[in-house]
PDB file of C-alpha atoms in Angstrom:
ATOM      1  CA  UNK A   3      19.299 -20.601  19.305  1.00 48.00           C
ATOM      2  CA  UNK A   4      16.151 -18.434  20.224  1.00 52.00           C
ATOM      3  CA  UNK A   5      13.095 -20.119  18.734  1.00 57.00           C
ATOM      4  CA  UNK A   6      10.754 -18.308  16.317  1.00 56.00           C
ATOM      5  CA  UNK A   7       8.450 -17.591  19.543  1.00 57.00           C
ATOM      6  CA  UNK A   8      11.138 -15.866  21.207  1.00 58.00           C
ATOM      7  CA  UNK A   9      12.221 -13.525  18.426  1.00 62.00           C
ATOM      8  CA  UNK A  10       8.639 -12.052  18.137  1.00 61.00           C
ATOM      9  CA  UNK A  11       7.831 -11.277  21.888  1.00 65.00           C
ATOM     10  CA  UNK A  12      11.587 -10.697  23.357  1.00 64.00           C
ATOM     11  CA  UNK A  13      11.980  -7.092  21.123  1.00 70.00           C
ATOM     12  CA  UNK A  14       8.321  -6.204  22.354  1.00 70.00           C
ATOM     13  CA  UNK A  15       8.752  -6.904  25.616  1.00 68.00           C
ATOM     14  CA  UNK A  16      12.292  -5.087  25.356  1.00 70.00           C
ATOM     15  CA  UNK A  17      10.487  -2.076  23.563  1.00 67.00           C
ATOM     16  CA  UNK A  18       7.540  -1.813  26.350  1.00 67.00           C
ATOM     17  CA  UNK A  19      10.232  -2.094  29.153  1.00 71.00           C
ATOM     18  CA  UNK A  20      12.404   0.648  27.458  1.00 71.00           C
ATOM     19  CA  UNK A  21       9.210   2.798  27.064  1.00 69.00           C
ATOM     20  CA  UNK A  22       8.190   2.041  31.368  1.00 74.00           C
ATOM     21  CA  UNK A  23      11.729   3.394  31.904  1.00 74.00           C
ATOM     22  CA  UNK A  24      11.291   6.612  30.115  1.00 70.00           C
ATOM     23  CA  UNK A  25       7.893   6.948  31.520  1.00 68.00           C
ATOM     24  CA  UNK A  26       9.275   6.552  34.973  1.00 72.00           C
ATOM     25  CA  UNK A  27      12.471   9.152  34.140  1.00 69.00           C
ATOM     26  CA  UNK A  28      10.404  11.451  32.469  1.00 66.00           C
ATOM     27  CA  UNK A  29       7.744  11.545  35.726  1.00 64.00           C
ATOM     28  CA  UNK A  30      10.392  11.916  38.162  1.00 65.00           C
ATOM     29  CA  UNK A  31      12.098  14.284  36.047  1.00 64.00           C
ATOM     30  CA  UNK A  32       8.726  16.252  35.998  1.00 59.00           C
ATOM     31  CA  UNK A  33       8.690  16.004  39.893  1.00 57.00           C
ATOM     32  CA  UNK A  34      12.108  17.342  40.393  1.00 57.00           C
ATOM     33  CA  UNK A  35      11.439  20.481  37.976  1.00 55.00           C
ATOM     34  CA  UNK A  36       7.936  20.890  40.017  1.00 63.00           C
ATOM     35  CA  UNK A  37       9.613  20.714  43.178  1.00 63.00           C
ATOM     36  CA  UNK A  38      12.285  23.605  41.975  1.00 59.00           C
ATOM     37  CA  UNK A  39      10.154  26.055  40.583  1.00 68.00           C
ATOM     38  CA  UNK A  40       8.348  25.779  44.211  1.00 69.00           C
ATOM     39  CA  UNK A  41      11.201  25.947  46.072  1.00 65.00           C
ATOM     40  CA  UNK A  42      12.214  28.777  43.474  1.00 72.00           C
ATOM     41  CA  UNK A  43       9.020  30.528  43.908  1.00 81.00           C
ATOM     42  CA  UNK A  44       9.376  30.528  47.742  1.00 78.00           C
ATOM     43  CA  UNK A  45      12.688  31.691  47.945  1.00 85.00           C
ATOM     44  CA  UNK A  46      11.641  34.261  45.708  1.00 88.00           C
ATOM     45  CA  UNK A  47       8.672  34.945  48.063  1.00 89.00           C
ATOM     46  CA  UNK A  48      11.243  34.986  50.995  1.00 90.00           C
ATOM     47  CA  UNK A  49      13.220  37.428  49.584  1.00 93.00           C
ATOM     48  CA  UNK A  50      10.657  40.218  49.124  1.00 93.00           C
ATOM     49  CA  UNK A  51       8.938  39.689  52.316  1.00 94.00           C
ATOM     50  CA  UNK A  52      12.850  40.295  53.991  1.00 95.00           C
ATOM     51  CA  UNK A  53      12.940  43.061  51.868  1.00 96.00           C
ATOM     52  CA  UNK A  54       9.555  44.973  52.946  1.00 96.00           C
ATOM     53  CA  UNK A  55      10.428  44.035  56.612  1.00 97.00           C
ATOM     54  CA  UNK A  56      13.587  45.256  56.778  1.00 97.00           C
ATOM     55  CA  UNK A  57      12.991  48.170  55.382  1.00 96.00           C
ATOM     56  CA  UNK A  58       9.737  48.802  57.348  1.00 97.00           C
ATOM     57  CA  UNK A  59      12.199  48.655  60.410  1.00 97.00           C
ATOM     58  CA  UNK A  60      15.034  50.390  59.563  1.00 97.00           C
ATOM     59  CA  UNK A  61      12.501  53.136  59.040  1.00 97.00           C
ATOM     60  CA  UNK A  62      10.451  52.894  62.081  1.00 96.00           C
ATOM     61  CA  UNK A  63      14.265  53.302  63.962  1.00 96.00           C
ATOM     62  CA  UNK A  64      15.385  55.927  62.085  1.00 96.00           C
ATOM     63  CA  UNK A  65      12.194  57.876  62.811  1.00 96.00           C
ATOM     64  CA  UNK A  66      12.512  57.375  66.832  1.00 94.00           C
ATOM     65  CA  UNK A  67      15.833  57.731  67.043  1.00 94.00           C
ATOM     66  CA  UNK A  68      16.346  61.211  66.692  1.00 95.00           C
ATOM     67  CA  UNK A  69      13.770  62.159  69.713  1.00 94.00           C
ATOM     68  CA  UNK A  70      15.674  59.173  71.493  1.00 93.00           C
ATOM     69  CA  UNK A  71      19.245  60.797  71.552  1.00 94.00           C
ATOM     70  CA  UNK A  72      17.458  64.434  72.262  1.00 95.00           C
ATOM     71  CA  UNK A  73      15.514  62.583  75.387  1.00 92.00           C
ATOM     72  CA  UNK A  74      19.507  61.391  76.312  1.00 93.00           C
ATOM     73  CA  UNK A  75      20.590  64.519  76.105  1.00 94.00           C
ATOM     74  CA  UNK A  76      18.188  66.781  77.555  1.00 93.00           C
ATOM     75  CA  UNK A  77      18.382  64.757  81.184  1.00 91.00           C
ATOM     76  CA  UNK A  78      21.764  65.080  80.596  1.00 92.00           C
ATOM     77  CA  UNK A  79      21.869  68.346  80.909  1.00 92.00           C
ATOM     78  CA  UNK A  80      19.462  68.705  83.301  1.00 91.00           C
ATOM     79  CA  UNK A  81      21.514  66.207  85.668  1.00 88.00           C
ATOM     80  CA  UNK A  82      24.415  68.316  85.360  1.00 88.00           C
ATOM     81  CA  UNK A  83      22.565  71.667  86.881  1.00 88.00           C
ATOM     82  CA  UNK A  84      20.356  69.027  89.414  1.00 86.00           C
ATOM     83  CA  UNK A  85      17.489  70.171  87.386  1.00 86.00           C
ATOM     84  CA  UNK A  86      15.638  66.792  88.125  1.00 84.00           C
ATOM     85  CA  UNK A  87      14.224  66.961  91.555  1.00 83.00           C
ATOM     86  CA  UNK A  88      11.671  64.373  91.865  1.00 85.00           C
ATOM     87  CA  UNK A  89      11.379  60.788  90.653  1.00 84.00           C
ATOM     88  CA  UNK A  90       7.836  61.839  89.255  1.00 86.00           C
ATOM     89  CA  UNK A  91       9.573  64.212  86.710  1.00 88.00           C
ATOM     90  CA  UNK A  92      12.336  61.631  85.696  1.00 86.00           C
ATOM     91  CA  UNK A  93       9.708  58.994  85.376  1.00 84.00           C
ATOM     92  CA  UNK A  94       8.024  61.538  82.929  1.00 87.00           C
ATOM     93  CA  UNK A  95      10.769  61.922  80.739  1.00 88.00           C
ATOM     94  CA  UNK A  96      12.300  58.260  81.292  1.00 85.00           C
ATOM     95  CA  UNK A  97       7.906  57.105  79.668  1.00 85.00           C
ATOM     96  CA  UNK A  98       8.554  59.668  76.991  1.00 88.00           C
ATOM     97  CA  UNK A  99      11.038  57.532  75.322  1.00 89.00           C
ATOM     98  CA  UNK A 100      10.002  56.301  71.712  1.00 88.00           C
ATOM     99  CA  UNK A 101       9.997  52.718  72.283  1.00 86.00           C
ATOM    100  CA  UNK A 102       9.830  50.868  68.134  1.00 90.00           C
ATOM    101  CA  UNK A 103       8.236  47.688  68.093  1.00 90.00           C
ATOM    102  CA  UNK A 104       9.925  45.675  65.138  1.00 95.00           C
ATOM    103  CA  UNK A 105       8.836  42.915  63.338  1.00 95.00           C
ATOM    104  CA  UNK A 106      10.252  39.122  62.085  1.00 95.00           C
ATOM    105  CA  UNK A 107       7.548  37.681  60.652  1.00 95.00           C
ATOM    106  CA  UNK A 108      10.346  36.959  57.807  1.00 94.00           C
ATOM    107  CA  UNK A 109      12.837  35.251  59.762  1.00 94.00           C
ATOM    108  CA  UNK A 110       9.916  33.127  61.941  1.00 93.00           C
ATOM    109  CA  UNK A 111       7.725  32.479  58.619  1.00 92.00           C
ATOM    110  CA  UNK A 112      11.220  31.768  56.393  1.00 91.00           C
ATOM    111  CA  UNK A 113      12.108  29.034  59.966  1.00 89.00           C
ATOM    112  CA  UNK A 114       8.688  27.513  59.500  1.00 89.00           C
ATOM    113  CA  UNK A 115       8.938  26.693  56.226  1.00 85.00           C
ATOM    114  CA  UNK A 116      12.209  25.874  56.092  1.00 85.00           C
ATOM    115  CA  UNK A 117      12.906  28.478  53.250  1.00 85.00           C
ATOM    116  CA  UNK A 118      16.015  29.673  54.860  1.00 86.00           C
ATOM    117  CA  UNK A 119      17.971  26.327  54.363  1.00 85.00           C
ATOM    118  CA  UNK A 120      17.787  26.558  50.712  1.00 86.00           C
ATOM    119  CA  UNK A 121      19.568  30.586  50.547  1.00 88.00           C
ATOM    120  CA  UNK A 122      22.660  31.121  49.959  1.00 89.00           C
ATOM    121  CA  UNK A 123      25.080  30.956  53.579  1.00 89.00           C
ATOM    122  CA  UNK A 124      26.114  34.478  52.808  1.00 89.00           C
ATOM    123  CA  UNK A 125      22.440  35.614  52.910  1.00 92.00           C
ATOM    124  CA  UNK A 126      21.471  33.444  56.087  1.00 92.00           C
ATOM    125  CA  UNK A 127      24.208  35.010  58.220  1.00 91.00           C
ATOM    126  CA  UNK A 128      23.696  38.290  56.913  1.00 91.00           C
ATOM    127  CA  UNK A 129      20.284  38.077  58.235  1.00 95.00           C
ATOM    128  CA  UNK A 130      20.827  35.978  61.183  1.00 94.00           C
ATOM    129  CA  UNK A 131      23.354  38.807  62.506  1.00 93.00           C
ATOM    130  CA  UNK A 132      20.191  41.105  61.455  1.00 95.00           C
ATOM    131  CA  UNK A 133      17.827  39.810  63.178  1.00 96.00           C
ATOM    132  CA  UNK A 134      19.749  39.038  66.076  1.00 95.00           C
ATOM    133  CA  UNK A 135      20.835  42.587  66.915  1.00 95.00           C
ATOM    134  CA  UNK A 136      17.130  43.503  66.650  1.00 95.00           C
ATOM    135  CA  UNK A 137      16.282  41.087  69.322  1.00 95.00           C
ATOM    136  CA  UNK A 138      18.897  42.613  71.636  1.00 94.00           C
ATOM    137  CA  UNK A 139      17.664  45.651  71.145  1.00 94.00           C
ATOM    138  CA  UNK A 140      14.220  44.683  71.696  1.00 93.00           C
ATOM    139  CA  UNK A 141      14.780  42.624  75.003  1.00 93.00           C
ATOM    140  CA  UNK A 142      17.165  45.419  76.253  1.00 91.00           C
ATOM    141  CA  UNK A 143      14.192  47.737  75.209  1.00 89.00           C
ATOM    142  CA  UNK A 144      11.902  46.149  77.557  1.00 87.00           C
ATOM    143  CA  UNK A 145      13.667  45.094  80.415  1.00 87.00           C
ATOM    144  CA  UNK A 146      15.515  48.423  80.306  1.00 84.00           C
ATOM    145  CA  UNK A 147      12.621  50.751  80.646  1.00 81.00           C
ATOM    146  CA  UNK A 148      10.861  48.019  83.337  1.00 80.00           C
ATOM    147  CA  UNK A 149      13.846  48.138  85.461  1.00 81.00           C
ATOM    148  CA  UNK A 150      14.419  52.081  85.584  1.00 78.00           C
ATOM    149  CA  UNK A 151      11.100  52.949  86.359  1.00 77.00           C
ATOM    150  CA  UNK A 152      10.470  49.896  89.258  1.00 78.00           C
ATOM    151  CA  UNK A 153       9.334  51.771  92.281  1.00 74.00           C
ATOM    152  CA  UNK A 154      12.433  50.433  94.903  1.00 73.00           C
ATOM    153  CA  UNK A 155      14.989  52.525  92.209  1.00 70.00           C
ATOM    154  CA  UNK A 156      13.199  55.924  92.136  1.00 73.00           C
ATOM    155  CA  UNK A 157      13.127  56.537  95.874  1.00 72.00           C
ATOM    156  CA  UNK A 158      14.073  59.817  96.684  1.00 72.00           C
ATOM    157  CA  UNK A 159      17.529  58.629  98.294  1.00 76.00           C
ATOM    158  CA  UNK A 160      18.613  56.881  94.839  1.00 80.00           C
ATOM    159  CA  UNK A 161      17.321  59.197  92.624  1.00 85.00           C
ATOM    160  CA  UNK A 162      20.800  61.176  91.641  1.00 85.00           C
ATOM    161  CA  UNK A 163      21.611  57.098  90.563  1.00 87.00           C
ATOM    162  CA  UNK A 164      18.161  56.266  89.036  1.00 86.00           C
ATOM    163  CA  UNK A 165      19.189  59.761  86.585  1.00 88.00           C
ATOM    164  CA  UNK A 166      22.688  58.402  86.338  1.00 89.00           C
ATOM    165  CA  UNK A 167      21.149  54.990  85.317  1.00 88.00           C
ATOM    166  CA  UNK A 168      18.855  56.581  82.755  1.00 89.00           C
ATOM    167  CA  UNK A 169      21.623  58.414  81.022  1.00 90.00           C
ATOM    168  CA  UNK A 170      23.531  55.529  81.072  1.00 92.00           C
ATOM    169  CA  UNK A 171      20.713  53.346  79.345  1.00 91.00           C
ATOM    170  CA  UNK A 172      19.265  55.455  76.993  1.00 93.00           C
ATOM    171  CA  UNK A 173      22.806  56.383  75.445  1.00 94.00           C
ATOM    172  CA  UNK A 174      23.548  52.012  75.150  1.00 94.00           C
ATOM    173  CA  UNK A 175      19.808  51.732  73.716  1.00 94.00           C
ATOM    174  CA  UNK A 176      20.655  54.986  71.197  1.00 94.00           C
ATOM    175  CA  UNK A 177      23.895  53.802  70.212  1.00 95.00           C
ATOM    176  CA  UNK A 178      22.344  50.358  69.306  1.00 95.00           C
ATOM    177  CA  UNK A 179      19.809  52.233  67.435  1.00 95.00           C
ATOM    178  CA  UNK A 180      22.189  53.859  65.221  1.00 95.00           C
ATOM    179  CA  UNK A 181      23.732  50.381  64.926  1.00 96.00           C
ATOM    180  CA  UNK A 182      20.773  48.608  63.979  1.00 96.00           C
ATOM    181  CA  UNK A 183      20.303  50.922  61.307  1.00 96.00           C
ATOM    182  CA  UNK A 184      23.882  50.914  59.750  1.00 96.00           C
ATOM    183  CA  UNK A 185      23.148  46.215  59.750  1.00 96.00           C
ATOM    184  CA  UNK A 186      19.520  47.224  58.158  1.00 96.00           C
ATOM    185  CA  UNK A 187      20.864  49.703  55.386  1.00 95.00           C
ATOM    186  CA  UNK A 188      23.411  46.737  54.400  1.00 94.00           C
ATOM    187  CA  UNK A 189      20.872  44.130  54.790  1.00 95.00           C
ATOM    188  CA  UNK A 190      18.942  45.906  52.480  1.00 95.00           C
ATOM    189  CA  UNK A 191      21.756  45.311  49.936  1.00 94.00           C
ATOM    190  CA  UNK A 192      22.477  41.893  50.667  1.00 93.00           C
ATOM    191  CA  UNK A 193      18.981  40.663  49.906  1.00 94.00           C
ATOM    192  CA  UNK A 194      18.561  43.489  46.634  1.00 93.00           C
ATOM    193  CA  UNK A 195      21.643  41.511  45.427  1.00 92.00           C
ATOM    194  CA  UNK A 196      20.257  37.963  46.021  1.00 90.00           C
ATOM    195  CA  UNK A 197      16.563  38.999  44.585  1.00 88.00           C
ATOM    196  CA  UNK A 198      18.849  40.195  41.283  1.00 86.00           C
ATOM    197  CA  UNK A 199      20.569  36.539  41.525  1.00 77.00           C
ATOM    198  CA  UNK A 200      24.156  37.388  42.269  1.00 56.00           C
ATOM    199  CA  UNK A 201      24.295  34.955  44.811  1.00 51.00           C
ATOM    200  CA  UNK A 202      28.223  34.526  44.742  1.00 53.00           C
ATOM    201  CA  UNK A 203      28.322  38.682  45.457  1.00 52.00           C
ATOM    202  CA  UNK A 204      26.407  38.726  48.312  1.00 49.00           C
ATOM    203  CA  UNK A 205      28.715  40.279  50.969  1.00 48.00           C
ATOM    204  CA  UNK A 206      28.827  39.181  54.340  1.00 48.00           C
ATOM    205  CA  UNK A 207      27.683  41.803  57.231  1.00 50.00           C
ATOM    206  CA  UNK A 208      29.907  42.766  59.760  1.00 48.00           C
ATOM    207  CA  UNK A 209      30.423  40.899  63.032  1.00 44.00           C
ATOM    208  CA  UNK A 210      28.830  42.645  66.013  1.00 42.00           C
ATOM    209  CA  UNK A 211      32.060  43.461  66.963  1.00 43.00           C
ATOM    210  CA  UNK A 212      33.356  45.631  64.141  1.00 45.00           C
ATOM    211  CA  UNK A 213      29.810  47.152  63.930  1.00 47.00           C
ATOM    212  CA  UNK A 214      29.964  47.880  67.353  1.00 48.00           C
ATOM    213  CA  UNK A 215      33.903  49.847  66.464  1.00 44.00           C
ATOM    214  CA  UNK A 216      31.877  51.462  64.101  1.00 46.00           C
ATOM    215  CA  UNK A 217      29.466  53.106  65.786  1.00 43.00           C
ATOM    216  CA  UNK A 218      31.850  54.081  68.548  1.00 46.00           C
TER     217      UNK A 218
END
C-alpha cells in the first residue's frame, strides 16, 4: 500500500508531468502551424510571381511575333522572284528579326527555394512543360540566328541555300512562337485556378506533341 508520503507527491508529480506534455504538444503544435503559414505564404508568393512572369512573356511574344511571320514572308517572296542578290541584303533582313528575351526568374527562384515541391503535380508539370518550351525556343533563338549569319554560309555560291535556310528557320522559330503563346495563355489559367485554391481543377497542359498538332 502507498505510504502517506507517496500519496502527496505521486499526483503532483503526475500533474507537473501531464502539464510538460502539453507544454511540449502545444510548442510543437505552434511550430507546425508556423511552419504552414510560411510555406503557405510562399506558395502564395510563388504563385503571383508565375503569374506576372508569364504573362510579361506571353506578351513580349505576342508583340514580336507578328513582324516575325511578316520578316518570313517577305524573303519568301522575294526568294521566289531571286529578289535577294547579295548576302549583305539577306544578312539585313535575317538581323531585323525581333529576337524576345524571356524571363524564369519564377521557375529558378521557386527551384531555389524549393517552393515548387510543395504545389500541386498538376501545377508543376503545367509549368515545367511551360518553361521548357520557352527554353527551346530561346536556345533555338540563339543558335539559329548565330548559325545563319556565320560568314562560311553566306558566300556568294551558297547563298540561294543560306535564303532557303532562313525561310526554313524563321517559319520553325514563328510556329514555336505561336505555340509558346497558346502553353502561356493556358498557363495563365492553370496558376489563376491554383491562386483561387481549386487545386483538384487544375488541368494539365498539353504534351508538346498535341500542342505541336495544334499549331500545325
Amino acid at each position: 500500500m502507498p505510504t502517506k508520503a507517496t500519496s502527496v507527491w505521486l499526483p503532483r508529480v503526475l500533474f507537473e508531468s501531464l502539464l510538460i506534455i502539453l507544454s511540449i504538444l502545444a510548442a510543437l503544435g505552434l511550430d507546425e502551424w508556423r511552419e504552414n503559414r510560411k510555406d503557405a505564404e510562399n506558395i502564395e508568393k510563388a504563385l503571383t510571381n508565375f503569374l506576372s512572369e508569364i504573362q510579361q512573356n506571353k506578351a513580349a511574344i505576342d508583340d514580336a511575333s507578328p513582324f516575325n511571320r511578316g520578316l518570313r514572308d517577305v524573303i519568301s517572296k522575294r526568294q521566289e522572284v531571286s529578289a535577294i542578290s547579295s548576302a549583305t541584303l539577306l544578312i539585313d533582313m535575317i538581323e531585323s528579326y525581333n529576337s524576345v528575351v524571356l524571363r524564369s526568374t519564377a521557375w529558378e527562384t521557386a527551384l531555389a527555394t524549393g517552393s515548387l515541391g510543395k504545389l500541386d503535380y498538376n501545377l508543376v508539370s503545367a509549368l515545367s512543360l511551360t518553361y521548357s518550351l520557352q527554353n527551346r525556343y530561346q536556345e533555338l533563338s540563339r543558335t539559329g540566328m548565330a548559325e545563319l549569319t556565320s560568314p562560311q554560309n553566306l558566300s556568294a555560291d551558297k547563298l540561294n541555300f543560306a535564303v532557303y535556310n532562313s525561310i526554313r528557320y524563321l517559319d520553325e522559330i514563328t510556329q514555336m512562337e505561336t505555340e509558346l503563346s497558346i502553353v502561356y495563355s493556358e498557363a495563365v489559367t492553370v496558376v489563376q485556378t491554383a491562386i483561387m485554391g481549386d487545386d483538384e481543377d487544375i488541368p494539365m497542359l498539353p504534351t508538346a506533341q498535341s500542342q505541336d498538332a495544334r499549331v500545325n
